[in-house]
Structures are given as structure tokens and as C-alpha cells.
């Protein structure tokens, strides 16, 4: 039974017997016309994880697709006054922040693009610069992460609750406040990566580490960098040889790609684990903050949540990792490297977090477009 399930898991991303035909290689736009009707399983997962009715889940998915599609134009309309953007789930609309010195013409242009407008004090450029200065500091273990929060119009510094009084943490907070607008919040635990020791029958292994496949690219798949170093061999669920890590970066980044061969090849699918039908991947349009996102992993399978922050620096015990996206989705050991997807749009690969899928938690992913750009890869799309 387990062997059959795991064979199905590998067929969802690396197919040994058969082939899938890709309709194109370029990332698809996230417009309503490209998205097929949501499956019953996906809607059930949204209802379970967000407490929605079926019709509310359908409406939210449609609103998120619209917000994802119009965000680039709204950002351009805001110009230098751009203060960030996010999806407002309550209103079902994209909100774009503009600085108080923006003229009426700029505000009208943003609204004409289809977004709501909020006036803020600090531009996204100023907040990004403050975060970049904090990135150059050496963070102690009691500092979990930091990111720009566009809705709060500040850089949020997350500190482990039990470490806030630590002298090193207090010094770091003082120096961070000198970089620009900073708000300190607490989290219950420090972040950790979600790799796991060898467990028989799960999707892929390198040495004694078990991780999850992210997204198929032409020639292989992308995954988390902490799962293996360049040159390391990779075996599948049945311990047969898949291929080799061709590139890997961790810490600083947490991404890697694995070339495949020996009878294995790639397919544009994310496994639904029986919770939802397997999802075809049609592109990699980036979902906004506030949008829903779902994760597939070999340990805890399929779970959904919300995009909480982008470009967050995560302070793992092995070192800081930059440009991460934070979500409210849970994960556990062995889920590392697995797929984050919004609708049919690839978002990133699972890195780490805190908590678990029994009590809840938060999980970060490394955005997939950064990985594709870094290694010159092409996402395998349907």
C-alpha cells in the first residue's frame, strides 16, 4: 500500500513510465481565463484551512487571480510613491500603498489600474533600504527573522519570545532601529529547516537526508539547498538513482537544482496526496502578500495558508537566508524542498519554519523565479 502511494508520488513529478506534453515554457499570466475551475479537493482544503464556505473559497481564488494579474500595472502607476502592496482577503481586492507626497494624478492612476489605495509615510524603497542595512548586521540566535510589512509600513523584526531580554538581542534591536522604521514583534520559537533523517519509502534521498521534490524544470527539478551539496547523488522513493545536485546554495540562499536521468524525466505536476487532485503547473506568476498559497510535501502532504511577508531574512542556526517568503502554512521534517503553489502558479520551494501541522506554525519558501534565474532553468509547464 505504502509502496504504491509513493510510486504515485514520484510519478507526479518525475515520471518513469510515460510522458507529459508541455504546452509551453514561458510563465503563464495569472488571468481568470487561464485558470480552470477549482477542483473539489482544492476547495475542500481551502474550506478546512481558512474556515470558508465553498462559494467563499471560489470567490477568494478568483479575486486572488485578479489581484496577481493587476499588481504589476498598479506598481508602475504608483512610481516612486510606491509603498508596497498586499491582497486584502476581507475586501477581495489588491491594496497599493502610496506615500503622502503622491499627487492626485498618481492616486487616480493606481485606482484606474484596479487597486485600492492607502496613504503611508514611507516608500517601499526606503523600507527596503532599511532592511538591507539590517541584513548586514550579525544577528544572534534569539532573532528569528525580519521583513518589510507593507500594510504596517515598517520593517518588522521577529524575536523569539523567551530571548527578548537577552543582551545580544537587545543590542541587535538597538542597531536595527538605527537603520530605519522598525517594529519588534515576538514569535514562539526559532526557525529551523525541515529536512529529515532517512525514512524508508519517501520521495527522494541524498545521503541520510530525506527531502521533497519542488518543481520540475527542463532537465531536472528544483528543491531546497540545505538538502544536498553540488555533486551529491540523489535517489528516489525506491532507492533507484535519479541524478545529481548540479547547483546548491545554503545558507545566504536556500535553493538547489537536481539533474535527472537513468530513465526518469520531468512532468509539470504538484502532488495533491489524495487531498486534492494533482495540480498542473502553468506558470510562476507571483502571488501578493495576503493571498492564499498551498504546500505539498512528503511528510505532511497538502496544507494551505496565507502569504504573510516577502523578502524576509530568516536567521537559521546555520546562518541567515535572504529573500524568503513567509507563510502561515505548517510543515514538518522531510517537507523541505517541496512545492508552494497558488492556483496553478508555482511560488517556491519549502525551506523551514517553526511549529508543526498538529499545533500550527509558520513556514518560509525560497521563491521559484529566483531559482530559475540563478541557474538559467526553464520551469516545466503544462
Coordinates of C-alpha atoms in Angstrom, one line a residue, residues 52-369:
X52 CA -14.7 29.3 4.3
X53 CA -17.8 28.0 2.6
X54 CA -17.4 26.6 -0.9
X55 CA -18.7 29.7 -2.6
X56 CA -16.4 31.9 -0.4
X57 CA -13.4 29.7 -1.4
X58 CA -14.3 30.0 -5.1
X59 CA -14.7 33.8 -4.8
X60 CA -11.4 34.1 -3.0
X61 CA -9.4 32.2 -5.6
X62 CA -10.9 34.3 -8.4
X63 CA -10.1 37.6 -6.5
X64 CA -6.6 36.4 -5.9
X65 CA -6.1 35.7 -9.6
X66 CA -7.3 39.2 -10.4
X67 CA -5.0 40.8 -7.8
X68 CA -2.0 38.9 -9.0
X69 CA -2.6 39.9 -12.6
X70 CA -3.1 43.6 -11.9
X71 CA -0.3 44.2 -9.4
X72 CA 2.5 44.9 -11.9
X73 CA 0.4 47.7 -13.6
X74 CA -0.6 49.2 -10.2
X75 CA 3.0 49.2 -9.1
X76 CA 4.1 51.0 -12.2
X77 CA 1.3 53.5 -11.8
X78 CA 2.5 54.4 -8.3
X79 CA 6.0 55.0 -9.5
X80 CA 8.4 56.5 -6.9
X81 CA 5.5 56.9 -4.4
X82 CA 5.0 53.1 -4.3
X83 CA 4.9 51.9 -0.6
X84 CA 4.1 48.2 -1.2
X85 CA 1.1 46.1 -2.0
X86 CA -1.0 43.3 -0.5
X87 CA -4.2 41.3 -1.1
X88 CA -7.0 42.3 1.3
X89 CA -8.9 39.0 1.8
X90 CA -11.8 40.7 3.5
X91 CA -12.4 43.0 0.6
X92 CA -11.2 40.6 -2.1
X93 CA -9.0 43.4 -3.6
X94 CA -5.4 44.4 -4.1
X95 CA -4.3 47.4 -1.9
X96 CA -1.4 49.6 -3.0
X97 CA 0.3 51.9 -0.6
X98 CA 1.5 55.3 -1.8
X99 CA 3.4 58.0 0.1
X100 CA 1.7 61.1 1.3
X101 CA 3.6 63.2 -1.3
X102 CA 1.9 61.4 -4.2
X103 CA -0.1 63.7 -6.4
X104 CA -3.8 63.2 -7.2
X105 CA -2.8 62.0 -10.7
X106 CA -0.8 59.2 -9.2
X107 CA -3.6 58.1 -6.9
X108 CA -6.1 58.1 -9.8
X109 CA -3.7 56.1 -12.0
X110 CA -3.4 53.4 -9.3
X111 CA -7.1 53.2 -8.8
X112 CA -7.6 53.1 -12.6
X113 CA -5.3 50.0 -12.6
X114 CA -7.9 48.3 -10.4
X115 CA -6.3 48.6 -6.9
X116 CA -7.4 50.3 -3.7
X117 CA -5.1 53.0 -2.4
X118 CA -3.7 53.6 1.2
X119 CA -1.6 56.6 2.0
X120 CA 1.6 55.8 4.1
X121 CA 4.6 57.7 5.4
X122 CA 7.5 55.6 4.0
X123 CA 8.1 54.4 0.4
X124 CA 8.9 50.8 -0.4
X125 CA 12.4 52.0 -1.5
X126 CA 13.1 53.5 1.9
X127 CA 11.9 50.4 3.8
X128 CA 13.8 48.1 1.5
X129 CA 17.0 50.1 2.1
X130 CA 16.4 49.9 5.9
X131 CA 16.1 46.1 5.7
X132 CA 19.2 45.9 3.5
X133 CA 21.1 47.7 6.3
X134 CA 19.8 45.2 8.8
X135 CA 20.9 42.4 6.6
X136 CA 24.5 43.5 7.0
X137 CA 24.3 43.0 10.8
X138 CA 25.2 39.8 12.6
X139 CA 22.0 38.5 14.2
X140 CA 22.1 36.5 17.4
X141 CA 20.2 33.2 17.7
X142 CA 17.3 34.9 19.5
X143 CA 16.4 37.0 16.5
X144 CA 14.2 34.9 14.2
X145 CA 13.7 37.0 11.1
X146 CA 13.0 40.4 9.6
X147 CA 11.0 41.7 6.7
X148 CA 9.2 44.7 5.3
X149 CA 5.5 44.8 6.2
X150 CA 3.8 47.0 3.6
X151 CA 0.5 47.2 5.4
X152 CA 2.2 48.3 8.7
X153 CA 4.6 50.5 6.7
X154 CA 7.6 49.3 8.7
X155 CA 10.4 46.8 8.9
X156 CA 9.2 44.0 11.3
X157 CA 11.8 42.3 13.4
X158 CA 10.7 39.0 14.9
X159 CA 12.3 38.0 18.1
X160 CA 11.9 34.6 19.9
X161 CA 9.7 35.4 22.9
X162 CA 11.9 33.9 25.5
X163 CA 15.0 35.7 24.2
X164 CA 13.8 39.3 24.1
X165 CA 15.7 40.3 27.3
X166 CA 18.9 38.7 26.1
X167 CA 21.7 41.3 25.9
X168 CA 22.8 40.3 22.4
X169 CA 19.2 40.5 21.2
X170 CA 18.7 43.9 22.8
X171 CA 21.9 45.3 21.1
X172 CA 20.8 43.9 17.8
X173 CA 17.4 45.6 18.1
X174 CA 19.0 48.9 19.0
X175 CA 21.3 48.8 15.9
X176 CA 18.3 47.7 13.7
X177 CA 16.3 50.7 14.9
X178 CA 19.1 52.9 13.7
X179 CA 18.6 51.6 10.2
X180 CA 15.1 53.0 9.8
X181 CA 11.5 52.4 10.8
X182 CA 11.5 49.1 12.8
X183 CA 8.7 47.4 14.8
X184 CA 9.7 44.5 17.1
X185 CA 7.3 41.5 17.4
X186 CA 7.7 38.1 19.1
X187 CA 7.4 34.6 17.8
X188 CA 7.1 31.4 20.0
X189 CA 10.1 29.6 18.5
X190 CA 13.3 29.9 16.4
X191 CA 13.2 28.8 12.8
X192 CA 14.6 25.5 11.6
X193 CA 15.0 23.7 8.3
X194 CA 12.6 20.8 7.5
X195 CA 15.0 18.2 6.3
X196 CA 14.7 14.7 8.0
X197 CA 16.8 11.6 8.5
X198 CA 16.2 8.6 6.3
X199 CA 12.7 7.1 6.5
X200 CA 12.0 4.1 4.2
X201 CA 9.9 4.7 1.1
X202 CA 9.7 8.5 0.9
X203 CA 10.3 10.6 -2.2
X204 CA 14.0 11.4 -2.5
X205 CA 17.2 11.0 -0.6
X206 CA 20.7 12.3 -0.6
X207 CA 22.9 10.6 1.9
X208 CA 21.0 10.1 5.1
X209 CA 18.7 13.2 4.4
X210 CA 15.2 12.9 3.1
X211 CA 13.5 15.9 1.3
X212 CA 10.7 16.6 -1.1
X213 CA 10.8 17.5 -4.8
X214 CA 9.8 21.1 -5.6
X215 CA 9.0 21.8 -9.2
X216 CA 10.1 20.2 -12.5
X217 CA 12.3 22.1 -14.8
X218 CA 13.6 21.0 -18.1
X219 CA 16.4 18.6 -17.3
X220 CA 15.5 18.1 -13.6
X221 CA 13.8 19.6 -10.6
X222 CA 14.4 22.4 -8.1
X223 CA 14.4 21.9 -4.3
X224 CA 16.0 23.3 -1.1
X225 CA 19.7 24.0 -0.9
X226 CA 20.1 22.5 2.6
X227 CA 19.0 19.1 1.3
X228 CA 22.3 18.5 -0.6
X229 CA 25.5 20.0 -1.8
X230 CA 26.5 20.3 -5.5
X231 CA 27.8 16.9 -6.7
X232 CA 25.7 14.8 -4.3
X233 CA 23.8 11.9 -5.8
X234 CA 20.1 11.6 -5.4
X235 CA 17.9 8.5 -5.2
X236 CA 14.1 8.2 -5.4
X237 CA 11.5 6.6 -3.3
X238 CA 12.6 3.1 -4.4
X239 CA 16.3 4.0 -3.9
X240 CA 16.9 3.9 -7.6
X241 CA 19.3 6.6 -8.9
X242 CA 17.6 9.8 -10.1
X243 CA 20.5 12.2 -10.7
X244 CA 22.9 14.7 -9.1
X245 CA 22.7 18.1 -7.4
X246 CA 24.1 20.4 -10.1
X247 CA 23.9 23.6 -8.0
X248 CA 23.2 24.3 -4.4
X249 CA 23.3 27.3 -2.1
X250 CA 22.8 27.4 1.7
X251 CA 22.9 29.5 3.8
X252 CA 22.5 33.0 2.3
X253 CA 20.1 31.3 -0.1
X254 CA 18.2 28.0 0.2
X255 CA 17.9 26.7 -3.3
X256 CA 19.3 23.9 -5.4
X257 CA 18.6 22.0 -8.6
X258 CA 19.0 18.3 -9.5
X259 CA 19.5 16.9 -12.9
X260 CA 17.6 13.7 -13.7
X261 CA 18.4 10.7 -15.9
X262 CA 18.5 6.9 -15.7
X263 CA 15.0 6.6 -17.1
X264 CA 13.5 9.4 -15.1
X265 CA 12.1 12.5 -16.7
X266 CA 10.1 15.6 -15.6
X267 CA 6.4 16.4 -15.6
X268 CA 4.6 19.7 -14.7
X269 CA 2.7 18.4 -11.7
X270 CA 2.4 19.0 -8.0
X271 CA 1.2 16.1 -6.0
X272 CA -2.2 16.5 -4.2
X273 CA -1.7 13.4 -1.9
X274 CA -5.3 12.5 -2.3
X275 CA -6.4 15.7 -0.5
X276 CA -6.8 17.5 -3.9
X277 CA -6.3 16.2 -7.4
X278 CA -2.7 16.6 -8.6
X279 CA -2.1 20.1 -9.8
X280 CA -0.8 21.0 -13.2
X281 CA 1.8 23.8 -13.2
X282 CA 1.1 26.5 -15.8
X283 CA 3.5 29.3 -14.8
X284 CA 5.1 31.2 -12.0
X285 CA 3.2 34.5 -11.6
X286 CA 4.0 35.7 -8.0
X287 CA 1.0 35.9 -5.6
X288 CA 0.8 39.0 -3.5
X289 CA 1.0 39.3 0.3
X290 CA -2.3 38.2 1.7
X291 CA -3.1 35.7 -1.0
X292 CA -3.7 32.0 -0.3
X293 CA -1.0 29.5 -1.0
X294 CA -0.8 25.7 -0.6
X295 CA 2.2 23.4 0.0
X296 CA 2.9 19.8 -1.0
X297 CA 5.4 17.8 1.0
X298 CA 6.3 14.2 1.6
X299 CA 5.7 14.2 5.3
X300 CA 2.6 16.3 5.9
X301 CA 1.3 16.2 2.4
X302 CA -1.1 19.1 1.4
X303 CA -1.7 22.2 3.5
X304 CA -2.9 25.7 2.7
X305 CA -2.4 29.1 4.3
X306 CA -1.6 32.8 3.5
X307 CA 1.4 34.7 2.2
X308 CA 2.4 36.8 5.2
X309 CA 5.6 38.6 4.0
X310 CA 8.1 38.7 1.2
X311 CA 11.8 39.4 1.0
X312 CA 12.2 38.2 4.6
X313 CA 15.6 37.4 6.1
X314 CA 15.5 34.2 8.2
X315 CA 18.1 33.6 10.9
X316 CA 18.6 29.8 11.0
X317 CA 21.3 28.3 13.3
X318 CA 23.3 27.6 10.1
X319 CA 23.2 31.3 9.1
X320 CA 20.9 33.9 7.6
X321 CA 18.9 33.2 4.4
X322 CA 17.7 36.2 2.4
X323 CA 14.8 37.0 0.1
X324 CA 12.4 34.4 1.6
X325 CA 8.6 34.4 1.6
X326 CA 6.8 33.8 4.9
X327 CA 3.5 31.9 5.1
X328 CA 1.0 30.7 7.7
X329 CA 1.3 27.2 6.2
X330 CA 2.5 24.4 8.5
X331 CA 5.3 22.0 7.7
X332 CA 7.5 19.3 9.3
X333 CA 10.7 17.4 8.9
X334 CA 11.0 15.9 5.4
X335 CA 8.8 18.6 3.8
X336 CA 11.9 20.6 2.8
X337 CA 12.2 21.4 -0.9
X338 CA 8.6 20.7 -1.5
X339 CA 6.2 22.8 -3.7
X340 CA 4.4 26.0 -2.8
X341 CA 1.7 26.8 -5.4
X342 CA -1.1 29.3 -5.7
X343 CA -3.7 28.1 -8.1
X344 CA -1.7 26.7 -11.0
X345 CA 1.2 29.2 -10.5
X346 CA 4.5 27.9 -8.9
X347 CA 5.6 30.1 -6.0
X348 CA 8.6 28.5 -4.4
X349 CA 10.3 25.6 -2.5
X350 CA 9.9 24.9 1.2
X351 CA 12.8 26.0 3.3
X352 CA 12.0 25.9 7.0
X353 CA 9.9 27.4 9.8
X354 CA 8.6 26.8 13.3
X355 CA 5.8 24.7 14.7
X356 CA 4.1 21.7 13.1
X357 CA 0.9 20.5 11.5
X358 CA -0.7 19.5 14.7
X359 CA -0.4 22.8 16.6
X360 CA 0.2 25.1 13.7
X361 CA 3.2 27.3 12.8
X362 CA 4.8 29.3 10.0
X363 CA 6.9 28.2 7.0
X364 CA 9.2 30.1 4.6
X365 CA 9.8 29.3 1.0
X366 CA 12.5 30.4 -1.5
X367 CA 10.8 32.0 -4.5
X368 CA 11.0 29.8 -7.6
X369 CA 11.6 32.6 -10.0

